[in-house]
Amino acid sequence: LRDKALESIGSVSSLKQLQDVHVRYLGKKGPITEVLKGMGKLAKEERPVIGQLANDVRKAIGVWIEEKKAELEAGVLEAQLESEKIDVTLPGRKAQIGAHHLLASVIREVEDLFIGLGFSIAEGPEVEEDYYAFEALNLPKDHPARDMQDSFYITDEILLRPHTSPMQARTLEAHKGEGPVKIICPGKVYRRDNDDATHSHQFMQIEGLCVDKNVRLSDLKGVLTVFAKHMFGAEREIRLRPSFFPFTEPSVEMDISCFRCGGHGCAVCKGTGWIEILGAGMVHPNVLRMSGFNPSVYTGFAFGMGPERIAMLKYGIEDIRNFYTDDIRFLKQFKRA
Ligand code: PHE
């Protein structure tokens, strides 16, 4: 029995198997227990001899099992250490670091400039009331200029804003007739366009509004000149062309001298030397009045620009859809430190 047990223990290769061997030889139904249980049937003089023998065998087997157990446990630890070994001399794996989306970068650049000029950032709802989107901007219900902005209506009175100009009315209203008001408002806008390389049903705008006593067209021109030079280079000049928006009077469109050819004419400016950048004007007295400002005390200017257009011009991007499809190969090109 002793030799058989020794053999069994020797051939064991896991702690689980060792446990089985333990039960088999020393358990309640094991041979040693049987022997000890059967002692009563033995002759008196045989009992101490057999008892001694059984106890010796049990002890011996117990010791071997303990030894084997220690050996197996050491093996498990060894294997664990081996599998968890770290080669500290291996070169590190480079973490992939994200970056701002190009559109976000352009918006930040514009925001930083205007914050430097004393403007603050305002944000407003994309789901807008007809009142702020049109009515308060001097576009009554039957105004023909409403057709210019084919909007996504949700109900008769609620729509996805087709421009960021509703924030002019909302901001003025919040100031309760007291200037100065100086904000820029970046945000998403929506129009019913079929998406192609130059149209998108959703894009972004940055609105600007400055209302105070004695704000003039020359102030608008000064601010826009600083903006053009900041975004497109110190040599840029601007020109204001007459235009029309219901919420500004007079209204203008701002061109910058072409940053590619310097104004001589090239493909970028289609030979004209000028590139159209944004719409602007002096806030219409009706807009001031409807939002609680006295137009004989306060005047102001407003402008609206498209950051996609600015980015496309600046970086020669030909398809507006590049901004929205999140192709990492496109985005990576504009990663900045
Ligand atoms: N909201 C006008 C547009 O979407 C832009 C604009 C803003 C014009 C502010 C004048 C003043 O085209």
mmCIF file of C-alpha atoms and ligand atoms in Angstrom:
data_model
loop_
_atom_site.group_PDB
_atom_site.id
_atom_site.type_symbol
_atom_site.label_atom_id
_atom_site.label_comp_id
_atom_site.label_asym_id
_atom_site.label_seq_id
_atom_site.Cartn_x
_atom_site.Cartn_y
_atom_site.Cartn_z
ATOM 1 C CA LEU A 1 0.000 0.000 0.000
ATOM 2 C CA ARG A 2 2.791 2.316 0.948
ATOM 3 C CA ASP A 3 4.638 1.764 -2.318
ATOM 4 C CA LYS A 4 1.497 2.104 -4.367
ATOM 5 C CA ALA A 5 0.706 5.406 -2.654
ATOM 6 C CA LEU A 6 4.226 6.655 -3.240
ATOM 7 C CA GLU A 7 3.920 5.783 -6.899
ATOM 8 C CA SER A 8 0.550 7.541 -7.217
ATOM 9 C CA ILE A 9 1.895 10.671 -5.572
ATOM 10 C CA GLY A 10 4.943 10.645 -7.810
ATOM 11 C CA SER A 11 2.837 10.519 -10.986
ATOM 12 C CA VAL A 12 0.560 13.384 -9.957
ATOM 13 C CA SER A 13 1.020 16.576 -11.998
ATOM 14 C CA SER A 14 -1.525 19.004 -10.613
ATOM 15 C CA LEU A 15 -2.871 20.099 -7.253
ATOM 16 C CA LYS A 16 -6.292 18.768 -8.232
ATOM 17 C CA GLN A 17 -4.917 15.281 -8.905
ATOM 18 C CA LEU A 18 -3.009 15.401 -5.643
ATOM 19 C CA GLN A 19 -6.208 16.181 -3.813
ATOM 20 C CA ASP A 20 -7.793 13.088 -5.431
ATOM 21 C CA VAL A 21 -4.875 10.917 -4.304
ATOM 22 C CA HIS A 22 -5.231 12.324 -0.803
ATOM 23 C CA VAL A 23 -8.898 11.314 -0.701
ATOM 24 C CA ARG A 24 -8.192 7.919 -2.243
ATOM 25 C CA TYR A 25 -5.585 6.892 0.378
ATOM 26 C CA LEU A 26 -6.357 8.884 3.483
ATOM 27 C CA GLY A 27 -10.064 9.673 3.000
ATOM 28 C CA LYS A 28 -12.978 8.240 5.009
ATOM 29 C CA LYS A 29 -13.378 5.408 2.548
ATOM 30 C CA GLY A 30 -9.661 4.895 2.037
ATOM 31 C CA PRO A 31 -7.764 1.668 2.868
ATOM 32 C CA ILE A 32 -6.139 2.986 6.031
ATOM 33 C CA THR A 33 -9.448 4.039 7.533
ATOM 34 C CA GLU A 34 -10.763 0.575 6.621
ATOM 35 C CA VAL A 35 -7.891 -1.081 8.437
ATOM 36 C CA LEU A 36 -8.358 1.049 11.534
ATOM 37 C CA LYS A 37 -12.125 0.442 11.496
ATOM 38 C CA GLY A 38 -11.510 -3.327 11.276
ATOM 39 C CA MET A 39 -9.287 -3.347 14.389
ATOM 40 C CA GLY A 40 -12.093 -4.724 16.548
ATOM 41 C CA LYS A 41 -12.040 -7.983 14.649
ATOM 42 C CA LEU A 42 -8.371 -8.548 15.295
ATOM 43 C CA ALA A 43 -6.826 -10.558 18.055
ATOM 44 C CA LYS A 44 -5.811 -8.540 21.135
ATOM 45 C CA GLU A 45 -2.057 -8.969 20.649
ATOM 46 C CA GLU A 46 -2.273 -8.067 16.946
ATOM 47 C CA ARG A 47 -3.997 -4.738 17.569
ATOM 48 C CA PRO A 48 -1.037 -2.580 18.714
ATOM 49 C CA VAL A 49 1.156 -3.943 15.918
ATOM 50 C CA ILE A 50 -1.359 -3.360 13.131
ATOM 51 C CA GLY A 51 -2.420 -0.011 14.641
ATOM 52 C CA GLN A 52 1.191 1.167 14.781
ATOM 53 C CA LEU A 53 1.777 0.032 11.216
ATOM 54 C CA ALA A 54 -1.357 1.724 9.870
ATOM 55 C CA ASN A 55 -0.490 4.960 11.644
ATOM 56 C CA ASP A 56 3.064 4.908 10.310
ATOM 57 C CA VAL A 57 1.824 4.366 6.776
ATOM 58 C CA ARG A 58 -0.724 7.138 7.163
ATOM 59 C CA LYS A 59 1.902 9.527 8.471
ATOM 60 C CA ALA A 60 4.322 8.667 5.696
ATOM 61 C CA ILE A 61 1.707 9.170 2.999
ATOM 62 C CA GLY A 62 0.692 12.479 4.630
ATOM 63 C CA VAL A 63 4.290 13.707 4.563
ATOM 64 C CA TRP A 64 4.738 12.758 0.906
ATOM 65 C CA ILE A 65 1.542 14.477 -0.059
ATOM 66 C CA GLU A 66 2.677 17.648 1.737
ATOM 67 C CA GLU A 67 6.028 17.519 -0.005
ATOM 68 C CA LYS A 68 4.416 16.992 -3.380
ATOM 69 C CA LYS A 69 1.994 19.806 -2.644
ATOM 70 C CA ALA A 70 4.822 22.246 -1.903
ATOM 71 C CA GLU A 71 6.568 21.154 -5.079
ATOM 72 C CA LEU A 72 3.436 21.643 -7.213
ATOM 73 C CA GLU A 73 2.682 25.040 -5.674
ATOM 74 C CA ALA A 74 6.188 26.213 -6.419
ATOM 75 C CA GLY A 75 5.667 25.062 -9.997
ATOM 76 C CA VAL A 76 2.435 27.052 -10.309
ATOM 77 C CA LEU A 77 4.126 30.195 -9.016
ATOM 78 C CA GLU A 78 7.047 29.653 -11.351
ATOM 79 C CA ALA A 79 4.725 29.313 -14.339
ATOM 80 C CA GLN A 80 2.829 32.424 -13.331
ATOM 81 C CA LEU A 81 6.015 34.451 -12.986
ATOM 82 C CA GLU A 82 7.166 33.171 -16.356
ATOM 83 C CA SER A 83 3.914 34.108 -18.114
ATOM 84 C CA GLU A 84 3.794 37.544 -16.521
ATOM 85 C CA LYS A 85 7.351 38.400 -17.310
ATOM 86 C CA ILE A 86 7.811 41.878 -18.770
ATOM 87 C CA ASP A 87 10.683 42.678 -21.050
ATOM 88 C CA VAL A 88 11.509 46.199 -19.967
ATOM 89 C CA THR A 89 13.927 46.593 -22.860
ATOM 90 C CA LEU A 90 11.154 46.406 -25.494
ATOM 91 C CA PRO A 91 10.456 49.746 -27.215
ATOM 92 C CA GLY A 92 7.235 51.466 -26.060
ATOM 93 C CA ARG A 93 4.062 51.469 -28.134
ATOM 94 C CA LYS A 94 3.121 54.971 -29.274
ATOM 95 C CA ALA A 95 -0.273 56.164 -28.060
ATOM 96 C CA GLN A 96 -2.600 57.493 -30.778
ATOM 97 C CA ILE A 97 -3.277 61.074 -29.820
ATOM 98 C CA GLY A 98 -6.437 62.731 -31.099
ATOM 99 C CA ALA A 99 -6.742 66.252 -32.389
ATOM 100 C CA HIS A 100 -9.334 68.902 -32.989
ATOM 101 C CA HIS A 101 -11.453 68.504 -36.091
ATOM 102 C CA LEU A 102 -10.489 71.053 -38.714
ATOM 103 C CA LEU A 103 -13.856 72.803 -38.374
ATOM 104 C CA ALA A 104 -13.436 73.031 -34.611
ATOM 105 C CA SER A 105 -9.961 74.496 -35.109
ATOM 106 C CA VAL A 106 -11.224 77.163 -37.485
ATOM 107 C CA ILE A 107 -14.063 78.063 -35.122
ATOM 108 C CA ARG A 108 -11.608 78.316 -32.224
ATOM 109 C CA GLU A 109 -9.358 80.532 -34.242
ATOM 110 C CA VAL A 110 -12.247 82.901 -34.961
ATOM 111 C CA GLU A 111 -13.450 82.735 -31.354
ATOM 112 C CA ASP A 112 -9.981 83.521 -29.991
ATOM 113 C CA LEU A 113 -9.678 86.558 -32.224
ATOM 114 C CA PHE A 114 -13.063 87.964 -31.206
ATOM 115 C CA ILE A 115 -12.547 87.222 -27.525
ATOM 116 C CA GLY A 116 -9.410 89.325 -27.897
ATOM 117 C CA LEU A 117 -11.605 92.130 -29.280
ATOM 118 C CA GLY A 118 -13.900 91.996 -26.239
ATOM 119 C CA PHE A 119 -16.635 89.763 -27.634
ATOM 120 C CA SER A 120 -18.068 86.843 -25.706
ATOM 121 C CA ILE A 121 -19.354 83.526 -27.007
ATOM 122 C CA ALA A 122 -23.092 82.883 -27.100
ATOM 123 C CA GLU A 123 -24.868 79.693 -27.999
ATOM 124 C CA GLY A 124 -28.489 79.102 -28.802
ATOM 125 C CA PRO A 125 -30.988 76.450 -29.846
ATOM 126 C CA GLU A 126 -30.823 74.634 -33.175
ATOM 127 C CA VAL A 127 -34.544 73.923 -32.936
ATOM 128 C CA GLU A 128 -35.814 77.460 -33.125
ATOM 129 C CA GLU A 129 -39.027 79.411 -33.047
ATOM 130 C CA ASP A 130 -40.195 81.006 -36.256
ATOM 131 C CA TYR A 131 -40.347 84.274 -34.298
ATOM 132 C CA TYR A 132 -36.569 84.429 -33.650
ATOM 133 C CA ALA A 133 -35.571 82.833 -36.958
ATOM 134 C CA PHE A 134 -37.537 85.304 -39.090
ATOM 135 C CA GLU A 135 -40.106 87.543 -37.473
ATOM 136 C CA ALA A 136 -37.778 89.308 -35.025
ATOM 137 C CA LEU A 137 -35.240 89.675 -37.836
ATOM 138 C CA ASN A 138 -37.578 91.879 -39.824
ATOM 139 C CA LEU A 139 -38.913 89.046 -41.963
ATOM 140 C CA PRO A 140 -42.668 89.020 -41.446
ATOM 141 C CA LYS A 141 -44.652 85.947 -42.471
ATOM 142 C CA ASP A 142 -45.343 87.124 -46.035
ATOM 143 C CA HIS A 143 -41.821 88.445 -46.677
ATOM 144 C CA PRO A 144 -40.458 87.202 -50.029
ATOM 145 C CA ALA A 145 -36.943 86.842 -48.606
ATOM 146 C CA ARG A 146 -38.153 83.873 -46.546
ATOM 147 C CA ASP A 147 -37.977 81.851 -49.747
ATOM 148 C CA MET A 148 -34.235 82.405 -49.828
ATOM 149 C CA GLN A 149 -33.921 80.147 -46.846
ATOM 150 C CA ASP A 150 -35.709 76.945 -47.508
ATOM 151 C CA SER A 151 -36.051 75.656 -43.987
ATOM 152 C CA PHE A 152 -36.871 72.413 -42.284
ATOM 153 C CA TYR A 153 -40.122 73.132 -40.485
ATOM 154 C CA ILE A 154 -41.194 70.937 -37.577
ATOM 155 C CA THR A 155 -44.499 72.721 -37.000
ATOM 156 C CA ASP A 156 -45.807 76.040 -38.347
ATOM 157 C CA GLU A 157 -43.980 77.820 -35.563
ATOM 158 C CA ILE A 158 -40.925 75.622 -34.951
ATOM 159 C CA LEU A 159 -38.066 74.923 -37.346
ATOM 160 C CA LEU A 160 -34.425 73.928 -37.546
ATOM 161 C CA ARG A 161 -32.672 77.270 -37.687
ATOM 162 C CA PRO A 162 -31.507 78.108 -41.215
ATOM 163 C CA HIS A 163 -28.908 80.575 -39.902
ATOM 164 C CA THR A 164 -27.406 81.695 -36.592
ATOM 165 C CA SER A 165 -29.009 85.151 -36.873
ATOM 166 C CA PRO A 166 -31.843 84.278 -34.429
ATOM 167 C CA MET A 167 -29.149 84.688 -31.780
ATOM 168 C CA GLN A 168 -29.063 88.399 -32.629
ATOM 169 C CA ALA A 169 -32.671 88.723 -31.502
ATOM 170 C CA ARG A 170 -32.290 86.401 -28.523
ATOM 171 C CA THR A 171 -29.171 88.179 -27.266
ATOM 172 C CA LEU A 172 -30.645 91.636 -27.669
ATOM 173 C CA GLU A 173 -33.833 90.578 -25.899
ATOM 174 C CA ALA A 174 -31.784 89.198 -22.984
ATOM 175 C CA HIS A 175 -29.964 92.527 -22.592
ATOM 176 C CA LYS A 176 -33.285 94.353 -22.050
ATOM 177 C CA GLY A 177 -32.442 97.485 -24.007
ATOM 178 C CA GLU A 178 -29.058 98.068 -22.346
ATOM 179 C CA GLY A 179 -25.813 98.028 -24.342
ATOM 180 C CA PRO A 180 -23.113 97.210 -24.994
ATOM 181 C CA VAL A 181 -23.751 93.837 -26.610
ATOM 182 C CA LYS A 182 -20.775 92.097 -28.178
ATOM 183 C CA ILE A 183 -21.145 88.423 -28.999
ATOM 184 C CA ILE A 184 -20.186 85.863 -31.542
ATOM 185 C CA CYS A 185 -22.234 82.734 -31.884
ATOM 186 C CA PRO A 186 -20.927 79.614 -33.595
ATOM 187 C CA GLY A 187 -23.338 76.791 -34.292
ATOM 188 C CA LYS A 188 -25.002 74.358 -36.627
ATOM 189 C CA VAL A 189 -27.620 75.470 -39.122
ATOM 190 C CA TYR A 190 -29.928 73.566 -41.464
ATOM 191 C CA ARG A 191 -31.251 74.192 -44.950
ATOM 192 C CA ARG A 192 -33.182 72.163 -47.434
ATOM 193 C CA ASP A 193 -30.372 71.580 -49.902
ATOM 194 C CA ASN A 194 -29.400 68.454 -51.760
ATOM 195 C CA ASP A 195 -25.994 67.407 -50.533
ATOM 196 C CA ASP A 196 -23.166 67.609 -53.032
ATOM 197 C CA ALA A 197 -19.584 68.871 -53.111
ATOM 198 C CA THR A 198 -20.614 72.420 -52.248
ATOM 199 C CA HIS A 199 -23.988 72.002 -50.520
ATOM 200 C CA SER A 200 -24.933 70.399 -47.258
ATOM 201 C CA HIS A 201 -28.305 70.276 -45.522
ATOM 202 C CA GLN A 202 -26.427 70.931 -42.293
ATOM 203 C CA PHE A 203 -23.422 73.184 -41.940
ATOM 204 C CA MET A 204 -22.036 75.752 -39.541
ATOM 205 C CA GLN A 205 -22.144 79.500 -39.173
ATOM 206 C CA ILE A 206 -20.526 82.036 -36.918
ATOM 207 C CA GLU A 207 -22.695 85.027 -36.165
ATOM 208 C CA GLY A 208 -21.310 88.287 -34.854
ATOM 209 C CA LEU A 209 -23.225 91.109 -33.195
ATOM 210 C CA CYS A 210 -22.037 94.399 -31.734
ATOM 211 C CA VAL A 211 -24.570 96.927 -30.455
ATOM 212 C CA ASP A 212 -23.709 100.051 -28.502
ATOM 213 C CA LYS A 213 -24.010 103.826 -28.673
ATOM 214 C CA ASN A 214 -22.264 105.231 -31.750
ATOM 215 C CA VAL A 215 -21.367 101.991 -33.481
ATOM 216 C CA ARG A 216 -20.820 102.759 -37.162
ATOM 217 C CA LEU A 217 -20.180 101.076 -40.477
ATOM 218 C CA SER A 218 -16.532 102.092 -40.147
ATOM 219 C CA ASP A 219 -16.349 100.018 -36.931
ATOM 220 C CA LEU A 220 -17.655 97.016 -38.866
ATOM 221 C CA LYS A 221 -15.065 97.626 -41.547
ATOM 222 C CA GLY A 222 -12.285 97.866 -38.973
ATOM 223 C CA VAL A 223 -13.281 94.646 -37.218
ATOM 224 C CA LEU A 224 -13.636 92.765 -40.506
ATOM 225 C CA THR A 225 -10.239 94.003 -41.667
ATOM 226 C CA VAL A 226 -8.612 92.671 -38.494
ATOM 227 C CA PHE A 227 -10.481 89.399 -38.994
ATOM 228 C CA ALA A 228 -9.411 89.024 -42.646
ATOM 229 C CA LYS A 229 -5.764 89.666 -41.835
ATOM 230 C CA HIS A 230 -5.854 87.309 -38.863
ATOM 231 C CA MET A 231 -7.385 84.438 -40.830
ATOM 232 C CA PHE A 232 -5.868 84.914 -44.279
ATOM 233 C CA GLY A 233 -2.620 86.845 -43.806
ATOM 234 C CA ALA A 234 -1.460 90.339 -42.890
ATOM 235 C CA GLU A 235 -1.346 91.488 -46.530
ATOM 236 C CA ARG A 236 -5.067 90.919 -47.087
ATOM 237 C CA GLU A 237 -7.296 93.837 -47.963
ATOM 238 C CA ILE A 238 -11.051 93.818 -47.749
ATOM 239 C CA ARG A 239 -13.781 95.326 -49.844
ATOM 240 C CA LEU A 240 -17.442 95.790 -48.970
ATOM 241 C CA ARG A 241 -20.022 95.399 -51.718
ATOM 242 C CA PRO A 242 -23.643 96.488 -51.316
ATOM 243 C CA SER A 243 -25.995 93.601 -50.653
ATOM 244 C CA PHE A 244 -29.331 92.883 -49.049
ATOM 245 C CA PHE A 245 -30.429 91.183 -45.850
ATOM 246 C CA PRO A 246 -33.781 92.034 -44.258
ATOM 247 C CA PHE A 247 -32.174 92.372 -40.811
ATOM 248 C CA THR A 248 -29.380 94.770 -41.775
ATOM 249 C CA GLU A 249 -29.445 98.187 -43.409
ATOM 250 C CA PRO A 250 -27.223 98.929 -45.152
ATOM 251 C CA SER A 251 -26.162 95.372 -45.956
ATOM 252 C CA VAL A 252 -22.817 94.388 -47.386
ATOM 253 C CA GLU A 253 -20.885 91.437 -48.602
ATOM 254 C CA MET A 254 -17.228 91.314 -47.660
ATOM 255 C CA ASP A 255 -14.553 90.174 -50.091
ATOM 256 C CA ILE A 256 -10.883 89.692 -49.291
ATOM 257 C CA SER A 257 -8.065 90.214 -51.749
ATOM 258 C CA CYS A 258 -7.097 86.804 -53.084
ATOM 259 C CA PHE A 259 -4.537 85.103 -50.862
ATOM 260 C CA ARG A 260 -3.287 82.994 -53.757
ATOM 261 C CA CYS A 261 -2.531 85.614 -56.396
ATOM 262 C CA GLY A 262 -2.532 88.720 -54.225
ATOM 263 C CA GLY A 263 -5.345 90.254 -56.290
ATOM 264 C CA HIS A 264 -4.039 89.770 -59.832
ATOM 265 C CA GLY A 265 -6.506 87.053 -60.760
ATOM 266 C CA CYS A 266 -6.191 83.278 -60.574
ATOM 267 C CA ALA A 267 -8.291 80.119 -60.393
ATOM 268 C CA VAL A 268 -9.071 80.559 -56.684
ATOM 269 C CA CYS A 269 -10.635 84.005 -57.183
ATOM 270 C CA LYS A 270 -11.896 83.138 -60.681
ATOM 271 C CA GLY A 271 -9.777 85.885 -62.162
ATOM 272 C CA THR A 272 -11.400 88.680 -60.149
ATOM 273 C CA GLY A 273 -8.693 89.125 -57.518
ATOM 274 C CA TRP A 274 -11.372 89.001 -54.782
ATOM 275 C CA ILE A 275 -12.948 86.211 -52.768
ATOM 276 C CA GLU A 276 -16.352 86.525 -51.107
ATOM 277 C CA ILE A 277 -16.157 85.634 -47.410
ATOM 278 C CA LEU A 278 -19.227 86.767 -45.488
ATOM 279 C CA GLY A 279 -22.400 88.806 -45.247
ATOM 280 C CA ALA A 280 -22.787 91.716 -42.844
ATOM 281 C CA GLY A 281 -24.422 95.059 -42.238
ATOM 282 C CA MET A 282 -25.751 97.581 -39.761
ATOM 283 C CA VAL A 283 -28.452 96.107 -37.541
ATOM 284 C CA HIS A 284 -31.846 97.187 -38.922
ATOM 285 C CA PRO A 285 -33.702 99.628 -36.639
ATOM 286 C CA ASN A 286 -36.711 97.296 -36.686
ATOM 287 C CA VAL A 287 -34.586 94.464 -35.284
ATOM 288 C CA LEU A 288 -33.313 96.679 -32.470
ATOM 289 C CA ARG A 289 -36.801 97.942 -31.723
ATOM 290 C CA MET A 290 -38.462 94.511 -31.713
ATOM 291 C CA SER A 291 -35.909 93.214 -29.216
ATOM 292 C CA GLY A 292 -36.266 96.147 -26.865
ATOM 293 C CA PHE A 293 -33.481 98.503 -27.963
ATOM 294 C CA ASN A 294 -34.058 102.142 -28.833
ATOM 295 C CA PRO A 295 -32.660 102.644 -32.359
ATOM 296 C CA SER A 296 -32.225 106.360 -31.845
ATOM 297 C CA VAL A 297 -29.826 105.639 -28.972
ATOM 298 C CA TYR A 298 -28.228 102.376 -30.061
ATOM 299 C CA THR A 299 -26.748 101.233 -33.335
ATOM 300 C CA GLY A 300 -24.821 98.145 -34.215
ATOM 301 C CA PHE A 301 -23.364 95.839 -36.792
ATOM 302 C CA ALA A 302 -23.793 92.133 -37.443
ATOM 303 C CA PHE A 303 -22.076 89.596 -39.636
ATOM 304 C CA GLY A 304 -22.445 85.941 -40.500
ATOM 305 C CA MET A 305 -19.834 83.633 -41.935
ATOM 306 C CA GLY A 306 -19.456 79.952 -42.811
ATOM 307 C CA PRO A 307 -16.475 78.216 -41.211
ATOM 308 C CA GLU A 308 -16.647 75.420 -43.803
ATOM 309 C CA ARG A 309 -16.198 77.938 -46.580
ATOM 310 C CA ILE A 310 -13.299 79.585 -44.747
ATOM 311 C CA ALA A 311 -11.591 76.235 -44.200
ATOM 312 C CA MET A 312 -12.205 75.127 -47.790
ATOM 313 C CA LEU A 313 -10.682 78.301 -49.177
ATOM 314 C CA LYS A 314 -7.769 78.335 -46.782
ATOM 315 C CA TYR A 315 -6.799 74.701 -47.222
ATOM 316 C CA GLY A 316 -7.968 74.066 -50.776
ATOM 317 C CA ILE A 317 -10.634 71.538 -49.774
ATOM 318 C CA GLU A 318 -12.905 70.767 -52.692
ATOM 319 C CA ASP A 319 -15.705 68.739 -51.157
ATOM 320 C CA ILE A 320 -17.698 70.014 -48.165
ATOM 321 C CA ARG A 321 -18.656 66.416 -47.309
ATOM 322 C CA ASN A 322 -15.083 65.877 -46.098
ATOM 323 C CA PHE A 323 -16.058 67.738 -42.932
ATOM 324 C CA TYR A 324 -18.808 65.325 -41.997
ATOM 325 C CA THR A 325 -17.672 61.865 -43.065
ATOM 326 C CA ASP A 326 -14.907 61.556 -40.464
ATOM 327 C CA ASP A 327 -12.410 59.950 -42.795
ATOM 328 C CA ILE A 328 -9.309 59.762 -40.631
ATOM 329 C CA ARG A 329 -7.067 60.180 -43.699
ATOM 330 C CA PHE A 330 -8.667 63.567 -44.350
ATOM 331 C CA LEU A 331 -8.711 64.682 -40.726
ATOM 332 C CA LYS A 332 -5.078 63.718 -40.099
ATOM 333 C CA GLN A 333 -3.854 66.226 -42.637
ATOM 334 C CA PHE A 334 -5.001 69.036 -40.413
ATOM 335 C CA LYS A 335 -3.660 67.749 -37.144
ATOM 336 C CA ARG A 336 -1.854 70.493 -35.332
ATOM 337 C CA ALA A 337 0.479 70.286 -32.397
HETATM 338 N N1 PHE B 1 -27.764 85.236 -41.780
HETATM 339 C C1 PHE B 1 -27.170 85.578 -43.034
HETATM 340 C C2 PHE B 1 -27.087 84.303 -43.886
HETATM 341 O O1 PHE B 1 -27.316 83.245 -43.375
HETATM 342 C C3 PHE B 1 -25.780 86.146 -42.847
HETATM 343 C C4 PHE B 1 -25.784 87.471 -42.157
HETATM 344 C C5 PHE B 1 -25.637 87.543 -40.784
HETATM 345 C C6 PHE B 1 -25.914 88.672 -42.843
HETATM 346 C C7 PHE B 1 -25.620 88.749 -40.130
HETATM 347 C C8 PHE B 1 -25.890 89.869 -42.224
HETATM 348 C C9 PHE B 1 -25.738 89.926 -40.850
HETATM 349 O O2 PHE B 1 -26.805 84.362 -45.065
#
